[in-house]
Amino acid sequence: MPLDTRALSELAAQDDFICRHNGPGSSDNALMLNAIGEPSIDALLDHTIPADIRLQRPLALNGPCSERDTLRYLKEMAGRNQVFKSYIGMGYYGTVLPPVIARNVLENPGWYTAYTPYQPEISQGRLEALLNFQQMILDFTGMPLANASLLDEATAAAEAMALCARGNKKAKKCTAFFAADNLLPQTLDVLRTRATYLGFTLIIDSPDQLNRYDVFGALFSYPSESGEVSAQGELIEAAHHQNAMACIAADLLSLALLEAPGQRGADVVLGSAQRFGVPMGFGGPHAAFLAVSDSLKRAMPGRVIGVSRDSHGQPALRMAMQTREQHIRREKATSNICTAQALLANIAGFYAVYHGAEGIANIANRVYRLAHILGHGVSSHGIQLRHAHYVDTLTLDGLDLEAIRQRAEEARINLRYRTDGGIGISIDETTSAQDIQQLFDVLLGEGHGLDITTLDQQLRDLVALPASELRNTPYLTHQVFQRYRSETEMLRYLKRLENKDLSLAHAMIPLSSCTMKLNATSEMLPISWPEFAHIHPFAPAAQVEGYGQLIDELSTALLDITGYDALSMQPNSGAQGEYAGLIAIRRYQQAQGEGQRDICLIPSSAHGTNPASAAMAQLKVVVVECDAQGNIDLDDLRTKAEQHQQHLSAVMITYPSTHGVFEAHVREACDIVHRCGGQVYIDGANMNAQVGLCRPGDYGGDVSHLNLHKTFCIPHGGGGPGMGPIGVKAHLAPWLPNHAVTPLTGIDASSHAVSAAAFGSASILPISWAYITMMGGEGLRKATEQALINANYIAARLKDHYPVLYRGSGGHVGHECIIDIRPLKATSGISEEDIAKRLMDYGFHAPTMSFPVAGTLMIEPTESEALIELDRFCDAMLAIHAEIKRVEDGEWPADDNPLVNAPHTQRDLAGEWHPPYSRDTACFPTEATRNAKFWPSVNRVDNVFGDRNLICSCAPTEAYRDA
């Protein structure tokens, strides 16, 4: 190359993240626009987005900023967090994430970029990991069935309360639920919210006062929030004595020493798996667990991993029937749960695999012994122990609080300063003998004379737990928890499971409504930094100034992007955001003296979680029909809004619509509802089509949730984590969720929490902050434009072979398109599921199947896929259409062809072969698959067999076959 003689100012280091995030370049766009039939991007936008909602100014954001400068700035921000040694406890503990799991799971795109395992044939790795998690929970709780994680311990408690109401016939006459007053305060806070809008009377009192009340269920803490170990069997028996279901909120590590609640007859056991290797991260994300008795298994909320068989009779894992039931039963669903915490559940499960029963027992015993030494030492110096029996948490009374607080701050130690005057201290896996010696200094001052080695020798044979509560039941006995002790073996196991799963590391995942876009490495790096990962959610405000700055800057950006006035970061999933937004509307209307407003209008095309969320907010769902073009039927909306005018609470609108188009009359739809006194909820699931081009707060929205795990690049993690913050107009701001432990300014004190931590899963917020910072306002707009180009290009390439079901008034789709498979099925018998499974042979994850319209596929390419990958997908779809033609022409039998037999595995390359097509056709349908083949690890999974034979634990392989 010739010498570059440009001026030095023109040779500044270039680090253009925008072109790294967006797949196609300008020449690619010219080709795609030509295929679409538009001369320019501006022309496409003019013919796609209604003019009356277009944003008339650039976003008021800084940037774009280079990756290096972004990380440098973020590191400075993180430095404003002070990582004290925290003994606060309250459900959050220091833990050690084994480096082999950190590097190969948490920081590995093969694990964090995969989608929820709705297509099990290409998800067997994380399905096995989640089954391990379920087995771990079953072992520790002693229950027969567990789910594959919930959002956090507090919401798991709320789900348990609702589950008791569904599972106990007594709830038809009795609406009271008992919650022990020694539960974690954030759990009680969430229970108050949930009980209010489920129509339950929540009774909070001392556990020994249960017999004073008539209730359908009761929730107890084991151990209590102050650390006490009481006789759980007596509490369970007291609940059962009055035909109430008994729930136990249990500490998972404590259950290595204390008897399993299932052995005492508990109906539901719940808690958090955070201390099994998942950093505190200022509150999340962490995998909660829920385990139930056999009688409740069909009513349990959340995702359940079950064992079935494939078409060759081999064992195969899949998500069990009830895990997507909100899409089927809608407002009659048992829960609105959508996002779980799959990535964190996998980490917790691998933690148990890595340590095994012996390792977990060693950790639990060590924690207990250090706590016992601490308690014995301080009590010998006149400090009172509130409880005689404890595992890891002590509550101390009779202290000089100010002197202790000063010494603790000088030592960079956080203790729990209780509102009742005591001090709480929780010992965890990271606590050392030197830490206990330091705690003696902090609690007693100099000259105490205590020596931890001497105390250890004195207490070696003394057990401070009641014999009746000690564990006798073995745990982690399955071979998976016994085999992988060396790091070499563990590494190979993790890689073996990873290789079974298709992720964004392999190919585009064209799932619509799910926005599987780039999760850039530079966005992901900060979540492992100690300054973000090792912060307790209830640390003093002075220690978390970095998090405060991060949340403020991210909130300011999101408010500009959406057009709202205030924002809450508390909801830790999209469905949780829906619920929080509807609750804000209900609280506002109640404050206005309009508590009778209890009707929610929801279009028939809405996301399945919309009606389920409305029902959880105690709203009555009235369905609004769509017209032949897939738009909201304005006449039907007007009629129903006016019919229910006195009781109309809200409408829930997804925009662009779930049918993939920008409806031309969305502003009018909002006006209709407002004129009838209702509020407008704009579902933010499709915000990826709006950023920088239009804002829901401008065209009529009063509240929206944002899926940060979609539009703003937090990865899906194989089924979670997620974040669903809500933006609201100013009149709703006082009614956003508050928090009992971390009160928030400007929010009414009666607005109880919806999640366990005040800022939800805060440790993943740096991802979205970094994305917005590196893209800037200009880059975000370009990303949206690119998403629209890519989707319309796919629609243009496929339209002659697969009818595009809905288009906007300008003839274009939004950021996604629905192709209709029903005409092909009528002539060939090939279904949308057959196409979905055949795509696996071509190396792709299927688009969204049969939602929102049965018999269709909904495709969303996102902006991050390059033209070469878009063409590879389109080529695969066209090749599949040619295969369908061969079935139509009778060349291949309708019941024996590559589509109905898909997917094909490596097993199909060996042994006998009888189909009327070649193995080459089956397994290597394109040149691309010859060069880089992703192999499904099982053949087509039999879902019906799995639902009829519900096995959700790590039983021996023979048991699956015998079933």
JSON list of N, CA, C and O in Angstrom, two decimals, residues 293-338:
[
{"chain": "A", "resi": 293, "resn": "SER", "atom": "N", "xyz": [-44.72, -30.46, 46.27]},
{"chain": "A", "resi": 293, "resn": "SER", "atom": "CA", "xyz": [-45.18, -31.83, 46.46]},
{"chain": "A", "resi": 293, "resn": "SER", "atom": "C", "xyz": [-45.77, -32.35, 45.16]},
{"chain": "A", "resi": 293, "resn": "SER", "atom": "O", "xyz": [-46.08, -31.60, 44.24]},
{"chain": "A", "resi": 294, "resn": "ASP", "atom": "N", "xyz": [-45.96, -33.66, 45.12]},
{"chain": "A", "resi": 294, "resn": "ASP", "atom": "CA", "xyz": [-46.42, -34.30, 43.89]},
{"chain": "A", "resi": 294, "resn": "ASP", "atom": "C", "xyz": [-47.80, -33.80, 43.48]},
{"chain": "A", "resi": 294, "resn": "ASP", "atom": "O", "xyz": [-48.10, -33.67, 42.29]},
{"chain": "A", "resi": 295, "resn": "SER", "atom": "N", "xyz": [-48.64, -33.49, 44.45]},
{"chain": "A", "resi": 295, "resn": "SER", "atom": "CA", "xyz": [-50.01, -33.07, 44.14]},
{"chain": "A", "resi": 295, "resn": "SER", "atom": "C", "xyz": [-50.06, -31.72, 43.45]},
{"chain": "A", "resi": 295, "resn": "SER", "atom": "O", "xyz": [-51.06, -31.36, 42.83]},
{"chain": "A", "resi": 296, "resn": "LEU", "atom": "N", "xyz": [-48.97, -30.96, 43.53]},
{"chain": "A", "resi": 296, "resn": "LEU", "atom": "CA", "xyz": [-48.95, -29.60, 42.96]},
{"chain": "A", "resi": 296, "resn": "LEU", "atom": "C", "xyz": [-48.19, -29.53, 41.64]},
{"chain": "A", "resi": 296, "resn": "LEU", "atom": "O", "xyz": [-48.06, -28.45, 41.06]},
{"chain": "A", "resi": 297, "resn": "LYS", "atom": "N", "xyz": [-47.71, -30.65, 41.13]},
{"chain": "A", "resi": 297, "resn": "LYS", "atom": "CA", "xyz": [-46.78, -30.59, 40.01]},
{"chain": "A", "resi": 297, "resn": "LYS", "atom": "C", "xyz": [-47.41, -30.01, 38.74]},
{"chain": "A", "resi": 297, "resn": "LYS", "atom": "O", "xyz": [-46.72, -29.34, 37.97]},
{"chain": "A", "resi": 298, "resn": "ARG", "atom": "N", "xyz": [-48.68, -30.23, 38.51]},
{"chain": "A", "resi": 298, "resn": "ARG", "atom": "CA", "xyz": [-49.31, -29.72, 37.29]},
{"chain": "A", "resi": 298, "resn": "ARG", "atom": "C", "xyz": [-49.69, -28.25, 37.41]},
{"chain": "A", "resi": 298, "resn": "ARG", "atom": "O", "xyz": [-50.08, -27.62, 36.41]},
{"chain": "A", "resi": 299, "resn": "ALA", "atom": "N", "xyz": [-49.62, -27.71, 38.61]},
{"chain": "A", "resi": 299, "resn": "ALA", "atom": "CA", "xyz": [-49.99, -26.31, 38.82]},
{"chain": "A", "resi": 299, "resn": "ALA", "atom": "C", "xyz": [-48.79, -25.42, 39.07]},
{"chain": "A", "resi": 299, "resn": "ALA", "atom": "O", "xyz": [-48.93, -24.22, 39.21]},
{"chain": "A", "resi": 300, "resn": "MET", "atom": "N", "xyz": [-47.59, -26.01, 39.09]},
{"chain": "A", "resi": 300, "resn": "MET", "atom": "CA", "xyz": [-46.39, -25.25, 39.42]},
{"chain": "A", "resi": 300, "resn": "MET", "atom": "C", "xyz": [-46.05, -24.24, 38.33]},
{"chain": "A", "resi": 300, "resn": "MET", "atom": "O", "xyz": [-46.05, -24.58, 37.15]},
{"chain": "A", "resi": 301, "resn": "PRO", "atom": "N", "xyz": [-45.75, -23.01, 38.69]},
{"chain": "A", "resi": 301, "resn": "PRO", "atom": "CA", "xyz": [-45.37, -22.00, 37.69]},
{"chain": "A", "resi": 301, "resn": "PRO", "atom": "C", "xyz": [-43.94, -22.17, 37.24]},
{"chain": "A", "resi": 301, "resn": "PRO", "atom": "O", "xyz": [-43.13, -22.87, 37.87]},
{"chain": "A", "resi": 302, "resn": "GLY", "atom": "N", "xyz": [-43.60, -21.51, 36.15]},
{"chain": "A", "resi": 302, "resn": "GLY", "atom": "CA", "xyz": [-42.23, -21.50, 35.67]},
{"chain": "A", "resi": 302, "resn": "GLY", "atom": "C", "xyz": [-41.93, -22.65, 34.73]},
{"chain": "A", "resi": 302, "resn": "GLY", "atom": "O", "xyz": [-42.80, -23.43, 34.35]},
{"chain": "A", "resi": 303, "resn": "ARG", "atom": "N", "xyz": [-40.67, -22.74, 34.38]},
{"chain": "A", "resi": 303, "resn": "ARG", "atom": "CA", "xyz": [-40.22, -23.76, 33.43]},
{"chain": "A", "resi": 303, "resn": "ARG", "atom": "C", "xyz": [-39.77, -25.02, 34.16]},
{"chain": "A", "resi": 303, "resn": "ARG", "atom": "O", "xyz": [-39.09, -24.94, 35.18]},
{"chain": "A", "resi": 304, "resn": "VAL", "atom": "N", "xyz": [-40.15, -26.15, 33.62]},
{"chain": "A", "resi": 304, "resn": "VAL", "atom": "CA", "xyz": [-39.76, -27.43, 34.17]},
{"chain": "A", "resi": 304, "resn": "VAL", "atom": "C", "xyz": [-39.08, -28.24, 33.06]},
{"chain": "A", "resi": 304, "resn": "VAL", "atom": "O", "xyz": [-39.64, -28.39, 31.97]},
{"chain": "A", "resi": 305, "resn": "ILE", "atom": "N", "xyz": [-37.91, -28.74, 33.33]},
{"chain": "A", "resi": 305, "resn": "ILE", "atom": "CA", "xyz": [-37.21, -29.58, 32.36]},
{"chain": "A", "resi": 305, "resn": "ILE", "atom": "C", "xyz": [-37.59, -31.03, 32.63]},
{"chain": "A", "resi": 305, "resn": "ILE", "atom": "O", "xyz": [-37.47, -31.52, 33.77]},
{"chain": "A", "resi": 306, "resn": "GLY", "atom": "N", "xyz": [-38.07, -31.70, 31.59]},
{"chain": "A", "resi": 306, "resn": "GLY", "atom": "CA", "xyz": [-38.48, -33.09, 31.73]},
{"chain": "A", "resi": 306, "resn": "GLY", "atom": "C", "xyz": [-37.75, -33.99, 30.75]},
{"chain": "A", "resi": 306, "resn": "GLY", "atom": "O", "xyz": [-37.10, -33.53, 29.81]},
{"chain": "A", "resi": 307, "resn": "VAL", "atom": "N", "xyz": [-37.86, -35.27, 30.98]},
{"chain": "A", "resi": 307, "resn": "VAL", "atom": "CA", "xyz": [-37.20, -36.26, 30.15]},
{"chain": "A", "resi": 307, "resn": "VAL", "atom": "C", "xyz": [-38.24, -36.94, 29.26]},
{"chain": "A", "resi": 307, "resn": "VAL", "atom": "O", "xyz": [-39.29, -37.36, 29.72]},
{"chain": "A", "resi": 308, "resn": "SER", "atom": "N", "xyz": [-37.95, -37.01, 27.98]},
{"chain": "A", "resi": 308, "resn": "SER", "atom": "CA", "xyz": [-38.81, -37.71, 27.04]},
{"chain": "A", "resi": 308, "resn": "SER", "atom": "C", "xyz": [-37.92, -38.65, 26.21]},
{"chain": "A", "resi": 308, "resn": "SER", "atom": "O", "xyz": [-36.88, -39.11, 26.69]},
{"chain": "A", "resi": 309, "resn": "ARG", "atom": "N", "xyz": [-38.31, -38.90, 25.00]},
{"chain": "A", "resi": 309, "resn": "ARG", "atom": "CA", "xyz": [-37.52, -39.72, 24.08]},
{"chain": "A", "resi": 309, "resn": "ARG", "atom": "C", "xyz": [-37.61, -39.10, 22.69]},
{"chain": "A", "resi": 309, "resn": "ARG", "atom": "O", "xyz": [-38.55, -38.35, 22.39]},
{"chain": "A", "resi": 310, "resn": "ASP", "atom": "N", "xyz": [-36.64, -39.42, 21.85]},
{"chain": "A", "resi": 310, "resn": "ASP", "atom": "CA", "xyz": [-36.70, -38.92, 20.50]},
{"chain": "A", "resi": 310, "resn": "ASP", "atom": "C", "xyz": [-37.33, -39.97, 19.58]},
{"chain": "A", "resi": 310, "resn": "ASP", "atom": "O", "xyz": [-37.77, -41.03, 20.04]},
{"chain": "A", "resi": 311, "resn": "SER", "atom": "N", "xyz": [-37.35, -39.68, 18.28]},
{"chain": "A", "resi": 311, "resn": "SER", "atom": "CA", "xyz": [-38.05, -40.56, 17.34]},
{"chain": "A", "resi": 311, "resn": "SER", "atom": "C", "xyz": [-37.37, -41.92, 17.19]},
{"chain": "A", "resi": 311, "resn": "SER", "atom": "O", "xyz": [-37.97, -42.85, 16.64]},
{"chain": "A", "resi": 312, "resn": "HIS", "atom": "N", "xyz": [-36.15, -42.04, 17.68]},
{"chain": "A", "resi": 312, "resn": "HIS", "atom": "CA", "xyz": [-35.45, -43.33, 17.66]},
{"chain": "A", "resi": 312, "resn": "HIS", "atom": "C", "xyz": [-35.50, -44.03, 19.01]},
{"chain": "A", "resi": 312, "resn": "HIS", "atom": "O", "xyz": [-34.82, -45.03, 19.22]},
{"chain": "A", "resi": 313, "resn": "GLY", "atom": "N", "xyz": [-36.29, -43.46, 19.94]},
{"chain": "A", "resi": 313, "resn": "GLY", "atom": "CA", "xyz": [-36.43, -44.08, 21.25]},
{"chain": "A", "resi": 313, "resn": "GLY", "atom": "C", "xyz": [-35.33, -43.77, 22.23]},
{"chain": "A", "resi": 313, "resn": "GLY", "atom": "O", "xyz": [-35.29, -44.33, 23.33]},
{"chain": "A", "resi": 314, "resn": "GLN", "atom": "N", "xyz": [-34.42, -42.84, 21.87]},
{"chain": "A", "resi": 314, "resn": "GLN", "atom": "CA", "xyz": [-33.33, -42.47, 22.76]},
{"chain": "A", "resi": 314, "resn": "GLN", "atom": "C", "xyz": [-33.80, -41.40, 23.76]},
{"chain": "A", "resi": 314, "resn": "GLN", "atom": "O", "xyz": [-34.66, -40.58, 23.44]},
{"chain": "A", "resi": 315, "resn": "PRO", "atom": "N", "xyz": [-33.23, -41.39, 24.97]},
{"chain": "A", "resi": 315, "resn": "PRO", "atom": "CA", "xyz": [-33.60, -40.35, 25.94]},
{"chain": "A", "resi": 315, "resn": "PRO", "atom": "C", "xyz": [-33.32, -38.96, 25.38]},
{"chain": "A", "resi": 315, "resn": "PRO", "atom": "O", "xyz": [-32.29, -38.74, 24.74]},
{"chain": "A", "resi": 316, "resn": "ALA", "atom": "N", "xyz": [-34.23, -38.05, 25.62]},
{"chain": "A", "resi": 316, "resn": "ALA", "atom": "CA", "xyz": [-34.08, -36.67, 25.15]},
{"chain": "A", "resi": 316, "resn": "ALA", "atom": "C", "xyz": [-34.77, -35.74, 26.14]},
{"chain": "A", "resi": 316, "resn": "ALA", "atom": "O", "xyz": [-35.85, -36.06, 26.64]},
{"chain": "A", "resi": 317, "resn": "LEU", "atom": "N", "xyz": [-34.14, -34.62, 26.40]},
{"chain": "A", "resi": 317, "resn": "LEU", "atom": "CA", "xyz": [-34.69, -33.65, 27.34]},
{"chain": "A", "resi": 317, "resn": "LEU", "atom": "C", "xyz": [-35.50, -32.59, 26.61]},
{"chain": "A", "resi": 317, "resn": "LEU", "atom": "O", "xyz": [-35.26, -32.31, 25.44]},
{"chain": "A", "resi": 318, "resn": "ARG", "atom": "N", "xyz": [-36.46, -32.01, 27.31]},
{"chain": "A", "resi": 318, "resn": "ARG", "atom": "CA", "xyz": [-37.26, -30.91, 26.75]},
{"chain": "A", "resi": 318, "resn": "ARG", "atom": "C", "xyz": [-37.97, -30.18, 27.87]},
{"chain": "A", "resi": 318, "resn": "ARG", "atom": "O", "xyz": [-37.99, -30.64, 29.02]},
{"chain": "A", "resi": 319, "resn": "MET", "atom": "N", "xyz": [-38.49, -28.99, 27.56]},
{"chain": "A", "resi": 319, "resn": "MET", "atom": "CA", "xyz": [-39.27, -28.27, 28.54]},
{"chain": "A", "resi": 319, "resn": "MET", "atom": "C", "xyz": [-40.66, -28.89, 28.60]},
{"chain": "A", "resi": 319, "resn": "MET", "atom": "O", "xyz": [-41.29, -29.15, 27.57]},
{"chain": "A", "resi": 320, "resn": "ALA", "atom": "N", "xyz": [-41.13, -29.10, 29.82]},
{"chain": "A", "resi": 320, "resn": "ALA", "atom": "CA", "xyz": [-42.41, -29.80, 30.00]},
{"chain": "A", "resi": 320, "resn": "ALA", "atom": "C", "xyz": [-43.58, -28.90, 29.61]},
{"chain": "A", "resi": 320, "resn": "ALA", "atom": "O", "xyz": [-43.44, -27.69, 29.43]},
{"chain": "A", "resi": 321, "resn": "MET", "atom": "N", "xyz": [-44.74, -29.49, 29.55]},
{"chain": "A", "resi": 321, "resn": "MET", "atom": "CA", "xyz": [-45.93, -28.88, 28.95]},
{"chain": "A", "resi": 321, "resn": "MET", "atom": "C", "xyz": [-46.29, -27.53, 29.56]},
{"chain": "A", "resi": 321, "resn": "MET", "atom": "O", "xyz": [-46.59, -26.58, 28.83]},
{"chain": "A", "resi": 322, "resn": "GLN", "atom": "N", "xyz": [-46.27, -27.42, 30.87]},
{"chain": "A", "resi": 322, "resn": "GLN", "atom": "CA", "xyz": [-46.83, -26.22, 31.49]},
{"chain": "A", "resi": 322, "resn": "GLN", "atom": "C", "xyz": [-45.94, -25.00, 31.33]},
{"chain": "A", "resi": 322, "resn": "GLN", "atom": "O", "xyz": [-46.32, -23.90, 31.69]},
{"chain": "A", "resi": 323, "resn": "THR", "atom": "N", "xyz": [-44.74, -25.15, 30.79]},
{"chain": "A", "resi": 323, "resn": "THR", "atom": "CA", "xyz": [-43.80, -24.04, 30.83]},
{"chain": "A", "resi": 323, "resn": "THR", "atom": "C", "xyz": [-44.14, -22.90, 29.87]},
{"chain": "A", "resi": 323, "resn": "THR", "atom": "O", "xyz": [-43.59, -21.83, 30.00]},
{"chain": "A", "resi": 324, "resn": "ARG", "atom": "N", "xyz": [-45.01, -23.12, 28.92]},
{"chain": "A", "resi": 324, "resn": "ARG", "atom": "CA", "xyz": [-45.42, -22.00, 28.08]},
{"chain": "A", "resi": 324, "resn": "ARG", "atom": "C", "xyz": [-46.93, -21.82, 28.14]},
{"chain": "A", "resi": 324, "resn": "ARG", "atom": "O", "xyz": [-47.54, -21.27, 27.23]},
{"chain": "A", "resi": 325, "resn": "GLU", "atom": "N", "xyz": [-47.51, -22.26, 29.25]},
{"chain": "A", "resi": 325, "resn": "GLU", "atom": "CA", "xyz": [-48.96, -22.29, 29.26]},
{"chain": "A", "resi": 325, "resn": "GLU", "atom": "C", "xyz": [-49.59, -20.90, 29.28]},
{"chain": "A", "resi": 325, "resn": "GLU", "atom": "O", "xyz": [-50.76, -20.76, 28.94]},
{"chain": "A", "resi": 326, "resn": "GLN", "atom": "N", "xyz": [-48.83, -19.84, 29.60]},
{"chain": "A", "resi": 326, "resn": "GLN", "atom": "CA", "xyz": [-49.44, -18.52, 29.53]},
{"chain": "A", "resi": 326, "resn": "GLN", "atom": "C", "xyz": [-49.77, -18.14, 28.09]},
{"chain": "A", "resi": 326, "resn": "GLN", "atom": "O", "xyz": [-50.66, -17.33, 27.84]},
{"chain": "A", "resi": 327, "resn": "HIS", "atom": "N", "xyz": [-49.08, -18.76, 27.11]},
{"chain": "A", "resi": 327, "resn": "HIS", "atom": "CA", "xyz": [-49.38, -18.47, 25.70]},
{"chain": "A", "resi": 327, "resn": "HIS", "atom": "C", "xyz": [-50.64, -19.21, 25.25]},
{"chain": "A", "resi": 327, "resn": "HIS", "atom": "O", "xyz": [-51.24, -18.85, 24.25]},
{"chain": "A", "resi": 328, "resn": "ILE", "atom": "N", "xyz": [-51.02, -20.23, 26.01]},
{"chain": "A", "resi": 328, "resn": "ILE", "atom": "CA", "xyz": [-52.19, -21.02, 25.65]},
{"chain": "A", "resi": 328, "resn": "ILE", "atom": "C", "xyz": [-53.40, -20.57, 26.44]},
{"chain": "A", "resi": 328, "resn": "ILE", "atom": "O", "xyz": [-54.47, -20.30, 25.89]},
{"chain": "A", "resi": 329, "resn": "ARG", "atom": "N", "xyz": [-53.23, -20.45, 27.76]},
{"chain": "A", "resi": 329, "resn": "ARG", "atom": "CA", "xyz": [-54.36, -20.15, 28.64]},
{"chain": "A", "resi": 329, "resn": "ARG", "atom": "C", "xyz": [-54.54, -18.65, 28.84]},
{"chain": "A", "resi": 329, "resn": "ARG", "atom": "O", "xyz": [-55.54, -18.21, 29.39]},
{"chain": "A", "resi": 330, "resn": "ARG", "atom": "N", "xyz": [-53.55, -17.86, 28.49]},
{"chain": "A", "resi": 330, "resn": "ARG", "atom": "CA", "xyz": [-53.62, -16.40, 28.53]},
{"chain": "A", "resi": 330, "resn": "ARG", "atom": "C", "xyz": [-54.08, -15.89, 29.89]},
{"chain": "A", "resi": 330, "resn": "ARG", "atom": "O", "xyz": [-53.41, -16.15, 30.88]},
{"chain": "A", "resi": 331, "resn": "GLU", "atom": "N", "xyz": [-55.22, -15.20, 29.99]},
{"chain": "A", "resi": 331, "resn": "GLU", "atom": "CA", "xyz": [-55.60, -14.63, 31.28]},
{"chain": "A", "resi": 331, "resn": "GLU", "atom": "C", "xyz": [-55.93, -15.68, 32.33]},
{"chain": "A", "resi": 331, "resn": "GLU", "atom": "O", "xyz": [-56.04, -15.38, 33.52]},
{"chain": "A", "resi": 332, "resn": "LYS", "atom": "N", "xyz": [-56.09, -16.93, 31.92]},
{"chain": "A", "resi": 332, "resn": "LYS", "atom": "CA", "xyz": [-56.34, -18.02, 32.88]},
{"chain": "A", "resi": 332, "resn": "LYS", "atom": "C", "xyz": [-55.05, -18.73, 33.27]},
{"chain": "A", "resi": 332, "resn": "LYS", "atom": "O", "xyz": [-55.08, -19.73, 33.98]},
{"chain": "A", "resi": 333, "resn": "ALA", "atom": "N", "xyz": [-53.93, -18.21, 32.84]},
{"chain": "A", "resi": 333, "resn": "ALA", "atom": "CA", "xyz": [-52.64, -18.82, 33.16]},
{"chain": "A", "resi": 333, "resn": "ALA", "atom": "C", "xyz": [-52.36, -18.72, 34.65]},
{"chain": "A", "resi": 333, "resn": "ALA", "atom": "O", "xyz": [-52.84, -17.81, 35.33]},
{"chain": "A", "resi": 334, "resn": "THR", "atom": "N", "xyz": [-51.56, -19.65, 35.16]},
{"chain": "A", "resi": 334, "resn": "THR", "atom": "CA", "xyz": [-51.22, -19.64, 36.57]},
{"chain": "A", "resi": 334, "resn": "THR", "atom": "C", "xyz": [-50.21, -18.55, 36.91]},
{"chain": "A", "resi": 334, "resn": "THR", "atom": "O", "xyz": [-50.05, -18.20, 38.07]},
{"chain": "A", "resi": 335, "resn": "SER", "atom": "N", "xyz": [-49.50, -18.04, 35.91]},
{"chain": "A", "resi": 335, "resn": "SER", "atom": "CA", "xyz": [-48.48, -17.03, 36.15]},
{"chain": "A", "resi": 335, "resn": "SER", "atom": "C", "xyz": [-48.15, -16.35, 34.83]},
{"chain": "A", "resi": 335, "resn": "SER", "atom": "O", "xyz": [-48.46, -16.87, 33.76]},
{"chain": "A", "resi": 336, "resn": "ASN", "atom": "N", "xyz": [-47.49, -15.19, 34.92]},
{"chain": "A", "resi": 336, "resn": "ASN", "atom": "CA", "xyz": [-47.01, -14.53, 33.71]},
{"chain": "A", "resi": 336, "resn": "ASN", "atom": "C", "xyz": [-45.53, -14.76, 33.49]},
{"chain": "A", "resi": 336, "resn": "ASN", "atom": "O", "xyz": [-44.90, -14.10, 32.67]},
{"chain": "A", "resi": 337, "resn": "ILE", "atom": "N", "xyz": [-44.95, -15.70, 34.20]},
{"chain": "A", "resi": 337, "resn": "ILE", "atom": "CA", "xyz": [-43.51, -15.94, 34.12]},
{"chain": "A", "resi": 337, "resn": "ILE", "atom": "C", "xyz": [-43.11, -16.21, 32.67]},
{"chain": "A", "resi": 337, "resn": "ILE", "atom": "O", "xyz": [-43.68, -17.06, 32.01]},
{"chain": "A", "resi": 338, "resn": "CYS", "atom": "N", "xyz": [-42.13, -15.49, 32.20]},
{"chain": "A", "resi": 338, "resn": "CYS", "atom": "CA", "xyz": [-41.59, -15.73, 30.86]},
{"chain": "A", "resi": 338, "resn": "CYS", "atom": "C", "xyz": [-40.08, -15.93, 30.99]},
{"chain": "A", "resi": 338, "resn": "CYS", "atom": "O", "xyz": [-39.58, -17.03, 30.85]}
]
